[in-house]
Coordinates of C-alpha atoms in Angstrom, one line a residue:
R10 CA 98.3 -24.3 -14.4
K11 CA 95.7 -24.4 -11.6
V12 CA 92.8 -22.0 -11.7
G13 CA 90.7 -21.3 -8.6
K14 CA 87.1 -20.0 -8.7
S15 CA 88.1 -16.3 -8.6
M16 CA 90.9 -16.8 -11.1
A17 CA 88.6 -18.9 -13.3
A18 CA 86.2 -15.9 -13.4
C19 CA 89.0 -13.6 -14.5
A20 CA 90.3 -16.2 -16.9
V21 CA 86.9 -16.6 -18.6
V22 CA 86.8 -13.0 -19.4
I23 CA 90.4 -12.6 -20.4
L24 CA 90.5 -15.7 -22.6
L25 CA 87.2 -15.2 -24.3
A26 CA 86.3 -11.6 -24.3
G27 CA 89.4 -9.7 -25.4
P28 CA 93.1 -9.6 -26.1
A29 CA 95.6 -10.7 -23.4
T30 CA 97.0 -7.2 -23.2
A31 CA 93.6 -5.6 -22.3
T32 CA 93.1 -4.5 -18.7
L33 CA 90.5 -6.4 -16.7
G34 CA 88.4 -3.2 -16.3
S35 CA 88.2 -2.6 -20.0
I36 CA 87.4 -6.3 -20.6
L37 CA 84.6 -6.2 -18.1
D38 CA 83.3 -3.0 -19.7
D39 CA 83.2 -4.7 -23.0
T40 CA 81.2 -7.7 -21.8
G41 CA 78.8 -5.9 -19.4
L42 CA 79.5 -8.6 -16.8
T43 CA 80.6 -7.8 -13.3
P44 CA 83.1 -10.0 -11.4
A45 CA 80.1 -11.2 -9.3
D46 CA 78.2 -12.1 -12.5
I47 CA 81.2 -14.1 -13.7
E48 CA 81.6 -15.9 -10.4
M49 CA 77.9 -16.9 -10.6
A50 CA 78.4 -18.2 -14.2
T51 CA 81.5 -20.1 -13.2
A52 CA 79.7 -21.7 -10.2
A53 CA 76.8 -22.7 -12.4
A54 CA 79.3 -24.4 -14.8
E55 CA 81.1 -26.1 -12.0
T56 CA 77.9 -27.7 -10.7
L57 CA 77.7 -29.4 -14.1
Y58 CA 81.2 -30.4 -15.0
A59 CA 82.2 -31.5 -11.5
R60 CA 79.4 -34.1 -11.1
S61 CA 79.5 -37.7 -12.1
G62 CA 77.5 -38.7 -15.1
V63 CA 77.5 -35.3 -16.8
K64 CA 76.4 -35.5 -20.4
P65 CA 75.9 -33.2 -23.4
G66 CA 72.7 -31.3 -23.0
D67 CA 72.9 -31.0 -19.2
S68 CA 72.3 -27.3 -18.3
G69 CA 72.0 -24.9 -15.5
S70 CA 71.2 -21.2 -15.0
W71 CA 72.3 -18.3 -12.9
E72 CA 70.9 -14.9 -12.1
N73 CA 72.4 -11.9 -10.3
P74 CA 69.5 -9.8 -8.9
E75 CA 71.9 -7.1 -7.9
T76 CA 73.0 -6.4 -11.5
G77 CA 70.1 -7.9 -13.5
A78 CA 72.5 -10.2 -15.4
K79 CA 71.6 -13.8 -16.0
G80 CA 72.7 -16.7 -18.0
V81 CA 72.5 -20.4 -19.0
V82 CA 75.4 -22.8 -19.2
E83 CA 75.1 -26.0 -21.3
V84 CA 77.4 -29.0 -21.6
T85 CA 78.3 -29.4 -25.2
G86 CA 80.7 -32.3 -25.0
V87 CA 82.3 -34.9 -22.6
D88 CA 85.6 -36.7 -23.2
G89 CA 85.7 -39.2 -20.4
A90 CA 89.0 -40.7 -21.5
A91 CA 90.7 -37.3 -21.1
S92 CA 88.5 -36.2 -18.1
C93 CA 87.3 -33.1 -20.1
V94 CA 84.0 -31.3 -20.3
S95 CA 83.2 -28.6 -22.9
F96 CA 80.4 -26.2 -22.2
R97 CA 78.8 -23.0 -23.6
H98 CA 77.8 -20.0 -21.5
L99 CA 75.1 -17.7 -22.8
A100 CA 75.3 -14.7 -20.6
E101 CA 72.8 -11.8 -20.7
P102 CA 74.3 -8.8 -19.0
A103 CA 71.8 -6.0 -18.1
S104 CA 71.6 -3.5 -21.0
Y105 CA 74.0 -5.5 -23.1
P106 CA 73.5 -8.0 -25.9
V107 CA 73.7 -11.7 -25.1
R108 CA 77.3 -13.0 -24.9
K109 CA 78.4 -16.5 -25.9
F110 CA 81.5 -18.1 -24.3
D111 CA 82.7 -21.6 -25.2
M112 CA 84.9 -23.2 -22.6
K113 CA 86.6 -26.5 -21.8
R114 CA 87.8 -27.8 -18.4
C115 CA 89.9 -30.9 -17.9
K116 CA 91.2 -32.6 -14.8
D117 CA 95.0 -32.2 -14.4
A118 CA 97.4 -34.8 -12.8
Q119 CA 96.3 -33.7 -9.3
N120 CA 92.6 -34.2 -10.2
I121 CA 91.9 -30.5 -10.3
W122 CA 89.7 -28.9 -12.9
V123 CA 91.6 -26.4 -15.1
L124 CA 90.7 -24.3 -18.1
V125 CA 92.2 -25.5 -21.3
P126 CA 92.1 -24.2 -24.9
E127 CA 88.9 -25.2 -26.7

């Protein structure tokens, strides 16, 4: 299934922060991250996994001055044969504890990056 940037942001929260039956609002409340925070985190990850020569240990950061949230994303693994990159988000929402999200993206048959189970 294809996942665009906006959908990827929602998918990150839904897949990693709560049960599939939870509402998006309650999930966002639980993480302390806003949709804009999640889009920034997703964009920071994309700059890593979408570039050639990505390797474990590569990292990037993001910060949302409007919400005070910030985070770091680090590549934790690369499977070149399967065109997959695993990475970890450490997100620090304002007034919430640091959140850790492990994710994996692989290229599908159309050469589009999609979220896959870790």
